[in-house]
XYZ file of C-alpha atoms in Angstrom:
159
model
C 0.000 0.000 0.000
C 1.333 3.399 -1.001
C 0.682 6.534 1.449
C 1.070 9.738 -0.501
C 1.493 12.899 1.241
C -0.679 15.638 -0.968
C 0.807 18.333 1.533
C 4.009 17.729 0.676
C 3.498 17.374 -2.896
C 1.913 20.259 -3.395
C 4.647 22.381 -1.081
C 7.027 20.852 -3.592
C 5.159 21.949 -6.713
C 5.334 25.540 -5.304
C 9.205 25.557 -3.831
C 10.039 24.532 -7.399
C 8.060 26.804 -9.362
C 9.031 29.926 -6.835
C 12.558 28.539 -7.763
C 11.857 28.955 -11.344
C 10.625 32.607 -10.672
C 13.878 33.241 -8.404
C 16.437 31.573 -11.247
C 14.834 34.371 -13.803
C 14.993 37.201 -11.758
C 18.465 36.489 -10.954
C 19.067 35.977 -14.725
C 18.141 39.751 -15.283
C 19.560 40.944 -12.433
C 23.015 39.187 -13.122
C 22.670 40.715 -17.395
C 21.232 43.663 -16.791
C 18.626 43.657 -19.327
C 14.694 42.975 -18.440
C 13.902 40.977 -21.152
C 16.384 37.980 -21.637
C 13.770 35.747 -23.342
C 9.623 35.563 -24.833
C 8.742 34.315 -21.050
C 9.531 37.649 -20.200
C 7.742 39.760 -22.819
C 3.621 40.296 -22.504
C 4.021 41.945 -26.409
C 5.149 38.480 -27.495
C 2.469 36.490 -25.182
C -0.103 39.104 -27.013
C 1.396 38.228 -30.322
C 0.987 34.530 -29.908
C -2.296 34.660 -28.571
C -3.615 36.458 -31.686
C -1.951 34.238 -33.853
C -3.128 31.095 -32.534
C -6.748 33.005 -32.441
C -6.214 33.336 -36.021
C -5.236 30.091 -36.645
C -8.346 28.657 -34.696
C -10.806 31.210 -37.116
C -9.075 29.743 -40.397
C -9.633 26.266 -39.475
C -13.410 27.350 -38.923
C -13.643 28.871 -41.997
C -12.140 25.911 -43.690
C -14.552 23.933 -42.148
C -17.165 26.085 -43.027
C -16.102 26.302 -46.914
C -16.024 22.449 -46.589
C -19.171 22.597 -45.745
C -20.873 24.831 -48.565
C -18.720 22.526 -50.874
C -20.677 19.348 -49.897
C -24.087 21.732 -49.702
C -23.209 22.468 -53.500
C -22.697 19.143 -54.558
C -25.505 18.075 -52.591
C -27.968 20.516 -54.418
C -25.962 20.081 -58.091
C -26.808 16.439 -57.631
C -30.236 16.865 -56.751
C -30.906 19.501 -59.942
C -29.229 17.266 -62.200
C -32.212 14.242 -60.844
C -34.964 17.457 -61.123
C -33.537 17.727 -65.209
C -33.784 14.131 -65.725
C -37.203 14.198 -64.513
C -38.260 17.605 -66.501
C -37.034 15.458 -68.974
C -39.177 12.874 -68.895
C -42.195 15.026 -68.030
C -41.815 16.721 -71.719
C -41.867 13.178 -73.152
C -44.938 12.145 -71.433
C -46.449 15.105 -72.399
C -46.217 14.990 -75.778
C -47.244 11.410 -75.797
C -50.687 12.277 -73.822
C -51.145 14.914 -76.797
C -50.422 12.449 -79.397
C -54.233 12.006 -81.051
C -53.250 8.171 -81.741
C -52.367 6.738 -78.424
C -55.329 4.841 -77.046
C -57.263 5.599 -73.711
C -55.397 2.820 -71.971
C -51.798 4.633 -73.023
C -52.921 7.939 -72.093
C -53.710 6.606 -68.224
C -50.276 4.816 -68.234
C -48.759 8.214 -69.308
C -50.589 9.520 -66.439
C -49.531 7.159 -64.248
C -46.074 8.084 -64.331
C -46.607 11.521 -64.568
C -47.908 11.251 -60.938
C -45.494 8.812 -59.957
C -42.980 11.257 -61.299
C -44.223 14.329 -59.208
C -44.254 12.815 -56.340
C -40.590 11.940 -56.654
C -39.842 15.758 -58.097
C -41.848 16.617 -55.144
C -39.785 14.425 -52.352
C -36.334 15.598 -54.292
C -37.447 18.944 -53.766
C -38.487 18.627 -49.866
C -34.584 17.042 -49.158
C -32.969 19.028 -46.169
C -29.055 19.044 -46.042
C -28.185 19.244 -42.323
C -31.431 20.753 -41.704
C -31.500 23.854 -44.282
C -33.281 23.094 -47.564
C -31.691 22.210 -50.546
C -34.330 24.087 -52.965
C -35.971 26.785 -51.052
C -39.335 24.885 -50.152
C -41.250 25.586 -52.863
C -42.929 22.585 -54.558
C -43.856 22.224 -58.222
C -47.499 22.638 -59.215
C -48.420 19.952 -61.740
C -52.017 19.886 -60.086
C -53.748 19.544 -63.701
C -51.501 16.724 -64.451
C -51.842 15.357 -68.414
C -55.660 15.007 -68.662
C -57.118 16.520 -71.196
C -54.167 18.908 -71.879
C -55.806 19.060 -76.011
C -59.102 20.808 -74.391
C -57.480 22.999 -72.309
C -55.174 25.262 -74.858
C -56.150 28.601 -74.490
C -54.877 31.527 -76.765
C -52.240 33.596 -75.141
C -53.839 37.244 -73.285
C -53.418 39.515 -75.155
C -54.218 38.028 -78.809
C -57.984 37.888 -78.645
């Protein structure tokens, strides 16, 4: 069983560091000059400080710029799906105003459509560490492809 004396530890740990201040002092006294090394100089303490502060904010801001990076790709990615699906959209669309596909064709174009929006839809509600990728704002295909052919109205304006 060890016994430890904390007392006496501690008495030790300020005898040497008292030492420490003593050896310095007597160091300047001995040269004659105040400042015999960076321990001794609060402009050089000040300097460090501020340099390892700036050190500290760069990392952050690498970090940060890391970040926006992967928010970037993130939301490239996601736009590049949202073409593909635009895409697709325009094909279905002309398809559903094709006069020669049957009824049966036209609902299976339809079906996809919606199948599509809801996907565009989901893409478009994706959060990237909590802030959204695409501002919120959902597409409005509410009329979907029915009927599209009965629908065409002249552009205001040209009556």
């Amino acid at each position: 069983m060890q016994l430890t004396n904390y007392g006496f530890l501690e008495s030790r740990g300020n005898y040497l560091a008292a030492q420490a201040n003593h050896n310095r002092s007597t160091e300047r006294l001995s040269t004659g000059l105040k400042i015999n090394s960076s321990h001794d100089d609060a402009g050089v303490l000040g300097v460090v400080s501020r340099t390892q502060a700036e050190v500290h904010q760069n990392a952050a801001r690498r970090n940060n710029l890391q970040n926006f990076v992967s928010y970037l790709d993130t939301q490239r990615e996601g736009l590049e799906h949202v073409r593909r699906i635009y895409e697709r959209v325009n094909v279905l669309a002309h398809g559903a105003l094709d006069l020669t596909k049957s009824r049966e064709h036209r609902e299976i174009l339809s079906e996809e459509f919606q199948e599509l929006k809801e996907e565009l839809d989901e893409i478009l509600g994706k959060k990237f560490n909590g802030t959204r990728l695409f501002g919120g704002k959902f597409a409005d295909f509410s009329d979907g492809l029915e009927d599209l052919g009965n629908k065409a109205k002249p552009p205001e304006g040209n009556t």
